[in-house]
Amino acid sequence: MKKRIFSLLLALALLLAGCNLLPDAGARPRELSESSIWAMDTQMDLRLYGDTDGTVMTELTATLNRLDRTLSATAADSALTALNESGWTDDKDIVYLAANARRISEQTAGALDITLLPVSRLWGFPTDSCGVPAAGELEALRDNVGMDKLTLTDESVSVPAGTKLDFGALAKGYAADLCRARMEEAGVSGILALGGNIQTVGTKPDGSDWIIGVQDPNDTGRYILTLRLSGAKAVVSSGDYQRYFMQDGVRYCHILDPETLAPVRGSLRSVTVVAEEGLLADGLSTALYVLGREAGTELWRQRGDFEALWIEDDGSVWVTPGLKDRVAEGDFRVIEP
Ligand code: AMP
Ligand code: MG
């Protein structure tokens, strides 16, 4: 478990290095404002350009804190906990997230499944006492799991007793979308690092590209590759190095395969999705991690509304052709179109 905590701290330090400490040549000091908060179980670093009186920063912070209070699966007084206890909610954020989770789940052969909360808990996530559960205990949860347990209307979400939802795979992407919309409305550009989710908005004051680092899962102290991106983009990574525990030499990560109810195992170390919409990028990154590189590549061929980057355990990096010319530094191979 120490390893997991260390990995989390390191990831945190890297995010700071990747987003807060990148040089911002071209920004006059009065144009730049920065803030760091802790919300949704992670460090969030906000860097805004042009928020001259600080109003937008205040609003974004309020939005992130609201989502934190609404979507916490652990807080006793969150709207999500109320849903998980009573089986019903009309909370607007939850209704929106549940509808989108179902859409992405349908598009990814069920790889995204927001009903896995009791299964995550049985494996010990997000506590410090993780471990491999008895097979019988896992199977006993199966009846409560599955996207078909959700009943959605335009205004409400209902689940049967025993089914409990977790928006950990999507919530930060959704938060980034809300922040981005407000920033665009106010004419403020910037870069938001919401845990592992990066959201760029508008252009930098000097017109240069945003530079985003993708962590090396084998050595989280370095970037395996950096991307040069322009405009508003969500860049979201999912991988086995973010939260995990080791038992008998095996790594068990926090992303679960809905078919096996066990942490995803395979050769894939991480997937990074680049898309216009944060919620989609976040949901897809988790789903693509479950699917593995081959099925993920097939999905990319069918869609065309996202780009992606896969890192395998042999250190190879695969990018979709749309990212080829966006790589600032790092070795990679290009996926066949
Ligand atoms: P992410 O870091 O965005 O890939 O999301 C991982 C988080 O989503 C985990 O910490 C769990 O809370 C939850 N989760 C794990 N496996 C899945 C899955 N297959 N589908 C949806 N959510 C999941
Ligand atoms: Mg995700």
mmCIF file of C-alpha atoms and ligand atoms in Angstrom:
data_model
loop_
_atom_site.group_PDB
_atom_site.id
_atom_site.type_symbol
_atom_site.label_atom_id
_atom_site.label_comp_id
_atom_site.label_asym_id
_atom_site.label_seq_id
_atom_site.Cartn_x
_atom_site.Cartn_y
_atom_site.Cartn_z
ATOM 1 C CA MET A 1 0.000 0.000 0.000
ATOM 2 C CA LYS A 2 2.946 2.261 0.648
ATOM 3 C CA LYS A 3 3.763 1.853 -3.004
ATOM 4 C CA ARG A 4 0.316 3.038 -3.968
ATOM 5 C CA ILE A 5 0.549 6.118 -1.806
ATOM 6 C CA PHE A 6 3.985 6.860 -3.185
ATOM 7 C CA SER A 7 2.677 6.466 -6.715
ATOM 8 C CA LEU A 8 -0.175 8.875 -5.936
ATOM 9 C CA LEU A 9 2.172 11.456 -4.472
ATOM 10 C CA LEU A 10 4.489 11.166 -7.406
ATOM 11 C CA ALA A 11 1.632 11.548 -9.848
ATOM 12 C CA LEU A 12 0.581 14.650 -7.948
ATOM 13 C CA ALA A 13 4.057 16.132 -8.128
ATOM 14 C CA LEU A 14 4.169 15.402 -11.822
ATOM 15 C CA LEU A 15 0.883 17.057 -12.498
ATOM 16 C CA LEU A 16 2.189 20.136 -10.764
ATOM 17 C CA ALA A 17 5.315 19.962 -12.835
ATOM 18 C CA GLY A 18 3.335 19.311 -15.991
ATOM 19 C CA CYS A 19 0.822 22.042 -15.657
ATOM 20 C CA ASN A 20 1.646 24.604 -13.068
ATOM 21 C CA LEU A 21 5.317 24.855 -13.595
ATOM 22 C CA LEU A 22 5.559 24.790 -17.369
ATOM 23 C CA PRO A 23 6.975 28.109 -18.521
ATOM 24 C CA ASP A 24 4.294 30.492 -19.681
ATOM 25 C CA ALA A 25 6.406 32.817 -21.758
ATOM 26 C CA GLY A 26 4.227 35.373 -23.440
ATOM 27 C CA ALA A 27 1.779 35.832 -20.598
ATOM 28 C CA ARG A 28 2.036 39.207 -18.972
ATOM 29 C CA PRO A 29 1.832 38.695 -15.198
ATOM 30 C CA ARG A 30 -1.437 40.591 -14.854
ATOM 31 C CA GLU A 31 -3.056 38.177 -17.301
ATOM 32 C CA LEU A 32 -2.133 35.030 -15.420
ATOM 33 C CA SER A 33 -3.899 33.724 -12.329
ATOM 34 C CA GLU A 34 -3.347 30.349 -10.692
ATOM 35 C CA SER A 35 -5.074 28.390 -7.979
ATOM 36 C CA SER A 36 -4.860 24.875 -6.548
ATOM 37 C CA ILE A 37 -7.679 23.150 -4.734
ATOM 38 C CA TRP A 38 -8.398 19.662 -3.456
ATOM 39 C CA ALA A 39 -11.690 18.356 -4.821
ATOM 40 C CA MET A 40 -13.091 15.062 -6.128
ATOM 41 C CA ASP A 41 -10.320 13.175 -4.324
ATOM 42 C CA THR A 42 -7.545 14.852 -6.209
ATOM 43 C CA GLN A 43 -5.396 17.924 -6.527
ATOM 44 C CA MET A 44 -6.734 20.392 -9.093
ATOM 45 C CA ASP A 45 -4.524 23.088 -10.581
ATOM 46 C CA LEU A 46 -6.190 25.911 -12.473
ATOM 47 C CA ARG A 47 -4.250 28.347 -14.589
ATOM 48 C CA LEU A 48 -6.264 31.107 -16.226
ATOM 49 C CA TYR A 49 -5.294 33.862 -18.642
ATOM 50 C CA GLY A 50 -7.344 37.043 -18.739
ATOM 51 C CA ASP A 51 -9.450 36.571 -15.613
ATOM 52 C CA THR A 52 -8.566 40.102 -14.590
ATOM 53 C CA ASP A 53 -10.818 40.460 -11.553
ATOM 54 C CA GLY A 54 -10.728 36.825 -10.396
ATOM 55 C CA THR A 55 -14.461 36.252 -10.951
ATOM 56 C CA VAL A 56 -14.035 33.243 -13.200
ATOM 57 C CA MET A 57 -11.569 31.553 -10.839
ATOM 58 C CA THR A 58 -14.066 31.994 -8.006
ATOM 59 C CA GLU A 59 -16.855 30.527 -10.130
ATOM 60 C CA LEU A 60 -14.790 27.551 -11.286
ATOM 61 C CA THR A 61 -13.767 26.798 -7.713
ATOM 62 C CA ALA A 62 -17.421 26.926 -6.655
ATOM 63 C CA THR A 63 -18.391 24.553 -9.483
ATOM 64 C CA LEU A 64 -15.665 22.061 -8.590
ATOM 65 C CA ASN A 65 -16.607 22.165 -4.913
ATOM 66 C CA ARG A 66 -20.279 21.661 -5.795
ATOM 67 C CA LEU A 67 -19.450 18.581 -7.889
ATOM 68 C CA ASP A 68 -17.229 17.320 -5.085
ATOM 69 C CA ARG A 69 -20.125 17.539 -2.649
ATOM 70 C CA THR A 70 -22.626 16.043 -5.105
ATOM 71 C CA LEU A 71 -20.640 13.150 -6.549
ATOM 72 C CA SER A 72 -18.643 11.811 -3.635
ATOM 73 C CA ALA A 73 -19.282 8.091 -3.239
ATOM 74 C CA THR A 74 -17.850 8.184 0.279
ATOM 75 C CA ALA A 75 -19.301 11.360 1.853
ATOM 76 C CA ALA A 76 -22.383 10.565 3.937
ATOM 77 C CA ASP A 77 -24.223 13.704 2.806
ATOM 78 C CA SER A 78 -23.604 13.710 -0.970
ATOM 79 C CA ALA A 79 -26.429 13.448 -3.504
ATOM 80 C CA LEU A 80 -24.743 10.312 -4.853
ATOM 81 C CA THR A 81 -24.771 8.650 -1.434
ATOM 82 C CA ALA A 82 -28.445 9.580 -1.117
ATOM 83 C CA LEU A 83 -29.114 7.848 -4.447
ATOM 84 C CA ASN A 84 -27.077 4.819 -3.417
ATOM 85 C CA GLU A 85 -29.081 4.544 -0.197
ATOM 86 C CA SER A 86 -32.582 5.407 -1.395
ATOM 87 C CA GLY A 87 -32.391 4.160 -5.000
ATOM 88 C CA TRP A 88 -33.668 7.391 -6.541
ATOM 89 C CA THR A 89 -32.472 10.925 -7.349
ATOM 90 C CA ASP A 90 -33.419 13.916 -9.468
ATOM 91 C CA ASP A 91 -30.069 15.625 -9.019
ATOM 92 C CA LYS A 92 -29.323 17.273 -12.379
ATOM 93 C CA ASP A 93 -25.593 16.499 -12.458
ATOM 94 C CA ILE A 94 -26.248 12.842 -11.673
ATOM 95 C CA VAL A 95 -29.054 12.555 -14.236
ATOM 96 C CA TYR A 96 -26.777 14.035 -16.910
ATOM 97 C CA LEU A 97 -23.814 11.844 -15.962
ATOM 98 C CA ALA A 98 -25.864 8.658 -15.794
ATOM 99 C CA ALA A 99 -27.356 9.247 -19.262
ATOM 100 C CA ASN A 100 -23.916 9.876 -20.725
ATOM 101 C CA ALA A 101 -22.395 6.907 -18.915
ATOM 102 C CA ARG A 102 -25.066 4.672 -20.412
ATOM 103 C CA ARG A 103 -24.397 6.081 -23.889
ATOM 104 C CA ILE A 104 -20.639 5.497 -23.614
ATOM 105 C CA SER A 105 -21.178 2.071 -22.081
ATOM 106 C CA GLU A 106 -23.372 1.063 -25.031
ATOM 107 C CA GLN A 107 -20.715 2.339 -27.438
ATOM 108 C CA THR A 108 -17.917 0.377 -25.725
ATOM 109 C CA ALA A 109 -19.515 -3.070 -25.403
ATOM 110 C CA GLY A 110 -20.192 -2.475 -21.727
ATOM 111 C CA ALA A 111 -16.557 -1.727 -20.832
ATOM 112 C CA LEU A 112 -17.699 1.369 -18.968
ATOM 113 C CA ASP A 113 -19.915 0.349 -16.081
ATOM 114 C CA ILE A 114 -20.835 2.810 -13.330
ATOM 115 C CA THR A 115 -22.440 0.114 -11.146
ATOM 116 C CA LEU A 116 -19.135 -1.401 -10.000
ATOM 117 C CA LEU A 117 -18.911 0.518 -6.728
ATOM 118 C CA PRO A 118 -19.574 -2.495 -4.423
ATOM 119 C CA VAL A 119 -17.030 -4.483 -6.440
ATOM 120 C CA SER A 120 -14.380 -1.753 -6.120
ATOM 121 C CA ARG A 121 -15.055 -1.675 -2.399
ATOM 122 C CA LEU A 122 -14.680 -5.436 -2.091
ATOM 123 C CA TRP A 123 -11.220 -5.147 -3.683
ATOM 124 C CA GLY A 124 -10.517 -2.444 -1.104
ATOM 125 C CA PHE A 125 -10.482 0.638 -3.360
ATOM 126 C CA PRO A 126 -10.192 3.454 -2.444
ATOM 127 C CA THR A 127 -9.033 2.485 1.061
ATOM 128 C CA ASP A 128 -5.592 1.498 2.258
ATOM 129 C CA SER A 129 -6.616 -2.094 2.925
ATOM 130 C CA CYS A 130 -6.803 -3.592 -0.554
ATOM 131 C CA GLY A 131 -6.573 -7.301 -1.270
ATOM 132 C CA VAL A 132 -7.843 -10.081 -3.511
ATOM 133 C CA PRO A 133 -11.356 -11.064 -2.346
ATOM 134 C CA ALA A 134 -12.707 -14.611 -2.264
ATOM 135 C CA ALA A 135 -14.265 -15.612 -5.591
ATOM 136 C CA GLY A 136 -17.579 -16.376 -3.869
ATOM 137 C CA GLU A 137 -17.779 -12.907 -2.409
ATOM 138 C CA LEU A 138 -17.258 -11.371 -5.845
ATOM 139 C CA GLU A 139 -19.861 -13.566 -7.518
ATOM 140 C CA ALA A 140 -22.344 -12.675 -4.783
ATOM 141 C CA LEU A 141 -22.215 -9.077 -6.023
ATOM 142 C CA ARG A 142 -22.893 -9.916 -9.644
ATOM 143 C CA ASP A 143 -26.678 -9.615 -9.390
ATOM 144 C CA ASN A 144 -26.335 -5.971 -8.355
ATOM 145 C CA VAL A 145 -23.987 -5.034 -11.182
ATOM 146 C CA GLY A 146 -24.688 -4.016 -14.770
ATOM 147 C CA MET A 147 -25.817 -0.971 -16.685
ATOM 148 C CA ASP A 148 -29.209 -2.613 -17.223
ATOM 149 C CA LYS A 149 -29.901 -1.940 -13.524
ATOM 150 C CA LEU A 150 -30.311 1.783 -14.262
ATOM 151 C CA THR A 151 -33.721 3.267 -14.942
ATOM 152 C CA LEU A 152 -33.321 6.710 -16.476
ATOM 153 C CA THR A 153 -35.852 9.381 -17.313
ATOM 154 C CA ASP A 154 -35.138 12.951 -18.424
ATOM 155 C CA GLU A 155 -35.350 13.993 -14.801
ATOM 156 C CA SER A 156 -34.388 11.072 -12.602
ATOM 157 C CA VAL A 157 -32.201 8.048 -12.023
ATOM 158 C CA SER A 158 -33.419 4.955 -10.159
ATOM 159 C CA VAL A 159 -31.569 1.795 -9.219
ATOM 160 C CA PRO A 160 -32.717 -1.313 -7.328
ATOM 161 C CA ALA A 161 -31.603 -1.908 -3.739
ATOM 162 C CA GLY A 162 -28.025 -3.190 -3.724
ATOM 163 C CA THR A 163 -26.997 -1.375 -6.925
ATOM 164 C CA LYS A 164 -24.681 1.518 -6.190
ATOM 165 C CA LEU A 165 -23.239 4.010 -8.647
ATOM 166 C CA ASP A 166 -19.783 5.511 -8.944
ATOM 167 C CA PHE A 167 -18.940 8.298 -11.380
ATOM 168 C CA GLY A 168 -15.173 8.123 -10.779
ATOM 169 C CA ALA A 169 -14.581 7.266 -14.433
ATOM 170 C CA LEU A 170 -16.358 10.352 -15.804
ATOM 171 C CA ALA A 171 -16.821 13.011 -13.164
ATOM 172 C CA LYS A 172 -13.613 14.951 -13.682
ATOM 173 C CA GLY A 173 -14.169 15.083 -17.425
ATOM 174 C CA TYR A 174 -17.649 16.474 -16.826
ATOM 175 C CA ALA A 175 -16.205 19.001 -14.364
ATOM 176 C CA ALA A 176 -13.748 20.106 -17.040
ATOM 177 C CA ASP A 177 -16.606 20.595 -19.527
ATOM 178 C CA LEU A 178 -18.492 22.842 -17.101
ATOM 179 C CA CYS A 179 -15.342 24.876 -16.383
ATOM 180 C CA ARG A 180 -14.525 25.181 -20.053
ATOM 181 C CA ALA A 181 -18.049 26.427 -20.910
ATOM 182 C CA ARG A 182 -17.823 29.141 -18.267
ATOM 183 C CA MET A 183 -14.342 30.188 -19.377
ATOM 184 C CA GLU A 184 -15.379 30.425 -23.026
ATOM 185 C CA GLU A 185 -18.407 32.489 -22.093
ATOM 186 C CA ALA A 186 -16.160 34.888 -20.147
ATOM 187 C CA GLY A 187 -13.446 34.997 -22.820
ATOM 188 C CA VAL A 188 -10.859 33.452 -20.496
ATOM 189 C CA SER A 189 -8.307 30.924 -21.767
ATOM 190 C CA GLY A 190 -6.225 28.545 -19.681
ATOM 191 C CA ILE A 191 -5.265 25.059 -18.707
ATOM 192 C CA LEU A 192 -6.897 22.978 -15.992
ATOM 193 C CA ALA A 193 -5.283 19.908 -14.454
ATOM 194 C CA LEU A 194 -8.083 18.101 -12.636
ATOM 195 C CA GLY A 195 -6.084 15.162 -11.320
ATOM 196 C CA GLY A 196 -4.996 13.228 -14.400
ATOM 197 C CA ASN A 197 -7.501 15.102 -16.585
ATOM 198 C CA ILE A 198 -6.070 17.992 -18.543
ATOM 199 C CA GLN A 199 -8.396 20.522 -20.166
ATOM 200 C CA THR A 200 -7.100 23.309 -22.364
ATOM 201 C CA VAL A 201 -9.345 26.266 -23.183
ATOM 202 C CA GLY A 202 -8.774 28.819 -25.942
ATOM 203 C CA THR A 203 -5.310 29.919 -26.932
ATOM 204 C CA LYS A 204 -2.401 31.097 -24.854
ATOM 205 C CA PRO A 205 -1.890 34.870 -24.824
ATOM 206 C CA ASP A 206 1.173 34.521 -27.070
ATOM 207 C CA GLY A 207 -0.657 32.208 -29.486
ATOM 208 C CA SER A 208 1.680 29.266 -28.849
ATOM 209 C CA ASP A 209 0.438 25.688 -28.414
ATOM 210 C CA TRP A 210 -0.345 24.044 -25.107
ATOM 211 C CA ILE A 211 2.260 21.451 -24.181
ATOM 212 C CA ILE A 212 0.892 18.397 -22.379
ATOM 213 C CA GLY A 213 3.064 15.632 -20.951
ATOM 214 C CA VAL A 214 1.962 11.982 -20.931
ATOM 215 C CA GLN A 215 3.394 10.104 -17.961
ATOM 216 C CA ASP A 216 5.617 7.087 -18.423
ATOM 217 C CA PRO A 217 3.844 4.301 -16.464
ATOM 218 C CA ASN A 218 7.182 2.574 -15.893
ATOM 219 C CA ASP A 219 8.788 5.673 -14.480
ATOM 220 C CA THR A 220 6.192 8.168 -13.330
ATOM 221 C CA GLY A 221 8.996 10.644 -12.713
ATOM 222 C CA ARG A 222 9.207 11.352 -16.424
ATOM 223 C CA TYR A 223 7.052 11.946 -19.459
ATOM 224 C CA ILE A 224 7.159 9.304 -22.158
ATOM 225 C CA LEU A 225 5.890 11.789 -24.694
ATOM 226 C CA THR A 226 4.745 15.398 -24.919
ATOM 227 C CA LEU A 227 1.921 16.671 -27.097
ATOM 228 C CA ARG A 228 1.481 20.093 -28.655
ATOM 229 C CA LEU A 229 -2.194 20.972 -28.774
ATOM 230 C CA SER A 230 -4.149 24.032 -29.805
ATOM 231 C CA GLY A 231 -7.588 25.258 -28.798
ATOM 232 C CA ALA A 232 -9.909 23.491 -26.396
ATOM 233 C CA LYS A 233 -8.938 19.862 -25.837
ATOM 234 C CA ALA A 234 -9.488 17.298 -23.130
ATOM 235 C CA VAL A 235 -6.530 14.977 -22.547
ATOM 236 C CA VAL A 236 -7.318 12.116 -20.184
ATOM 237 C CA SER A 237 -5.226 9.110 -19.189
ATOM 238 C CA SER A 238 -6.292 5.863 -17.545
ATOM 239 C CA GLY A 239 -3.742 3.295 -16.467
ATOM 240 C CA ASP A 240 -2.579 0.692 -14.001
ATOM 241 C CA TYR A 241 0.012 2.972 -12.411
ATOM 242 C CA GLN A 242 -2.413 5.529 -10.950
ATOM 243 C CA ARG A 243 -4.015 3.536 -8.130
ATOM 244 C CA TYR A 244 -3.089 -0.051 -7.483
ATOM 245 C CA PHE A 245 -1.906 -2.574 -4.927
ATOM 246 C CA MET A 246 0.596 -5.405 -5.226
ATOM 247 C CA GLN A 247 -0.121 -8.910 -3.951
ATOM 248 C CA ASP A 248 2.127 -11.922 -4.560
ATOM 249 C CA GLY A 249 4.018 -9.982 -7.186
ATOM 250 C CA VAL A 250 0.858 -9.155 -9.167
ATOM 251 C CA ARG A 251 -0.325 -5.611 -9.760
ATOM 252 C CA TYR A 252 -4.049 -5.011 -9.198
ATOM 253 C CA CYS A 253 -5.223 -1.656 -10.532
ATOM 254 C CA HIS A 254 -8.335 0.405 -9.799
ATOM 255 C CA ILE A 255 -9.947 -0.111 -13.209
ATOM 256 C CA LEU A 256 -12.212 -3.150 -13.210
ATOM 257 C CA ASP A 257 -13.309 -5.370 -16.042
ATOM 258 C CA PRO A 258 -17.123 -5.592 -15.773
ATOM 259 C CA GLU A 259 -17.008 -9.138 -17.170
ATOM 260 C CA THR A 260 -14.616 -10.597 -14.612
ATOM 261 C CA LEU A 261 -15.327 -8.104 -11.777
ATOM 262 C CA ALA A 262 -11.543 -8.050 -11.344
ATOM 263 C CA PRO A 263 -8.896 -5.419 -12.036
ATOM 264 C CA VAL A 264 -8.009 -5.285 -15.721
ATOM 265 C CA ARG A 265 -5.027 -7.512 -16.530
ATOM 266 C CA GLY A 266 -3.056 -7.460 -19.764
ATOM 267 C CA SER A 267 -0.142 -5.880 -21.549
ATOM 268 C CA LEU A 268 -1.586 -2.364 -21.635
ATOM 269 C CA ARG A 269 -0.138 0.110 -19.123
ATOM 270 C CA SER A 270 -2.131 3.202 -20.054
ATOM 271 C CA VAL A 271 -4.427 4.849 -22.569
ATOM 272 C CA THR A 272 -4.685 8.564 -23.185
ATOM 273 C CA VAL A 273 -7.678 9.980 -25.039
ATOM 274 C CA VAL A 274 -7.726 13.403 -26.677
ATOM 275 C CA ALA A 275 -11.198 14.697 -27.538
ATOM 276 C CA GLU A 276 -13.265 17.846 -27.696
ATOM 277 C CA GLU A 277 -15.540 16.829 -24.848
ATOM 278 C CA GLY A 278 -14.044 16.138 -21.415
ATOM 279 C CA LEU A 279 -16.770 13.749 -20.328
ATOM 280 C CA LEU A 280 -16.333 11.657 -23.470
ATOM 281 C CA ALA A 281 -12.533 11.655 -23.167
ATOM 282 C CA ASP A 282 -12.770 10.562 -19.535
ATOM 283 C CA GLY A 283 -15.376 7.853 -20.102
ATOM 284 C CA LEU A 284 -13.544 6.560 -23.151
ATOM 285 C CA SER A 285 -10.138 6.484 -21.473
ATOM 286 C CA THR A 286 -11.482 4.168 -18.789
ATOM 287 C CA ALA A 287 -13.385 2.033 -21.312
ATOM 288 C CA LEU A 288 -10.425 1.827 -23.696
ATOM 289 C CA TYR A 289 -8.230 0.682 -20.841
ATOM 290 C CA VAL A 290 -10.673 -2.172 -20.199
ATOM 291 C CA LEU A 291 -10.904 -3.054 -23.896
ATOM 292 C CA GLY A 292 -7.144 -3.199 -24.547
ATOM 293 C CA ARG A 293 -5.275 -1.782 -27.519
ATOM 294 C CA GLU A 294 -6.684 -3.928 -30.324
ATOM 295 C CA ALA A 295 -10.359 -3.475 -29.507
ATOM 296 C CA GLY A 296 -9.681 0.171 -28.661
ATOM 297 C CA THR A 297 -8.063 0.728 -32.035
ATOM 298 C CA GLU A 298 -11.066 -0.837 -33.727
ATOM 299 C CA LEU A 299 -13.366 1.518 -31.826
ATOM 300 C CA TRP A 300 -11.245 4.477 -32.914
ATOM 301 C CA ARG A 301 -11.541 3.332 -36.560
ATOM 302 C CA GLN A 302 -15.331 3.231 -36.255
ATOM 303 C CA ARG A 303 -15.739 6.634 -34.614
ATOM 304 C CA GLY A 304 -13.433 9.474 -35.569
ATOM 305 C CA ASP A 305 -14.405 11.800 -32.715
ATOM 306 C CA PHE A 306 -11.286 11.169 -30.619
ATOM 307 C CA GLU A 307 -7.573 10.525 -30.840
ATOM 308 C CA ALA A 308 -5.711 8.140 -28.562
ATOM 309 C CA LEU A 309 -2.334 6.975 -27.376
ATOM 310 C CA TRP A 310 -1.608 3.516 -25.937
ATOM 311 C CA ILE A 311 1.437 2.567 -23.854
ATOM 312 C CA GLU A 312 2.268 -1.150 -23.656
ATOM 313 C CA ASP A 313 4.313 -2.959 -21.009
ATOM 314 C CA ASP A 314 7.242 -3.312 -23.422
ATOM 315 C CA GLY A 315 7.440 0.490 -23.438
ATOM 316 C CA SER A 316 6.009 0.858 -26.955
ATOM 317 C CA VAL A 317 3.797 3.875 -27.585
ATOM 318 C CA TRP A 318 1.079 3.765 -30.245
ATOM 319 C CA VAL A 319 -0.693 6.894 -31.455
ATOM 320 C CA THR A 320 -3.597 7.458 -33.810
ATOM 321 C CA PRO A 321 -2.577 9.302 -37.003
ATOM 322 C CA GLY A 322 -4.245 12.520 -35.822
ATOM 323 C CA LEU A 323 -1.666 12.805 -33.030
ATOM 324 C CA LYS A 324 1.368 12.027 -35.199
ATOM 325 C CA ASP A 325 2.136 15.653 -35.974
ATOM 326 C CA ARG A 326 1.218 16.738 -32.482
ATOM 327 C CA VAL A 327 4.041 14.903 -30.740
ATOM 328 C CA ALA A 328 6.611 17.419 -29.516
ATOM 329 C CA GLU A 329 8.973 14.849 -28.000
ATOM 330 C CA GLY A 330 9.063 11.072 -27.635
ATOM 331 C CA ASP A 331 9.198 7.884 -29.731
ATOM 332 C CA PHE A 332 6.032 6.323 -31.039
ATOM 333 C CA ARG A 333 4.430 4.110 -33.652
ATOM 334 C CA VAL A 334 1.350 5.081 -35.633
ATOM 335 C CA ILE A 335 -1.810 2.979 -35.695
ATOM 336 C CA GLU A 336 -2.923 1.842 -39.165
ATOM 337 C CA PRO A 337 -5.929 3.932 -40.245
HETATM 338 P P1 AMP B 1 -10.460 6.648 -14.538
HETATM 339 O O1 AMP B 1 -9.374 7.045 -13.610
HETATM 340 O O2 AMP B 1 -11.156 7.793 -15.203
HETATM 341 O O3 AMP B 1 -10.016 5.615 -15.525
HETATM 342 O O4 AMP B 1 -11.602 5.989 -13.665
HETATM 343 C C1 AMP B 1 -11.336 4.943 -12.782
HETATM 344 C C2 AMP B 1 -12.344 4.960 -11.668
HETATM 345 O O5 AMP B 1 -13.632 4.605 -12.202
HETATM 346 C C3 AMP B 1 -12.042 3.911 -10.606
HETATM 347 O O6 AMP B 1 -11.309 4.482 -9.546
HETATM 348 C C4 AMP B 1 -13.437 3.475 -10.168
HETATM 349 O O7 AMP B 1 -13.980 4.406 -9.263
HETATM 350 C C5 AMP B 1 -14.235 3.565 -11.438
HETATM 351 N N1 AMP B 1 -14.176 2.367 -12.314
HETATM 352 C C6 AMP B 1 -13.337 1.300 -12.248
HETATM 353 N N2 AMP B 1 -13.567 0.455 -13.280
HETATM 354 C C7 AMP B 1 -14.583 1.001 -13.999
HETATM 355 C C8 AMP B 1 -15.274 0.615 -15.184
HETATM 356 N N3 AMP B 1 -14.989 -0.500 -15.866
HETATM 357 N N4 AMP B 1 -16.266 1.432 -15.623
HETATM 358 C C9 AMP B 1 -16.585 2.574 -14.967
HETATM 359 N N5 AMP B 1 -15.974 2.984 -13.848
HETATM 360 C C10 AMP B 1 -14.983 2.218 -13.377
HETATM 361 MG MG MG B 2 -12.054 7.989 -17.072
#
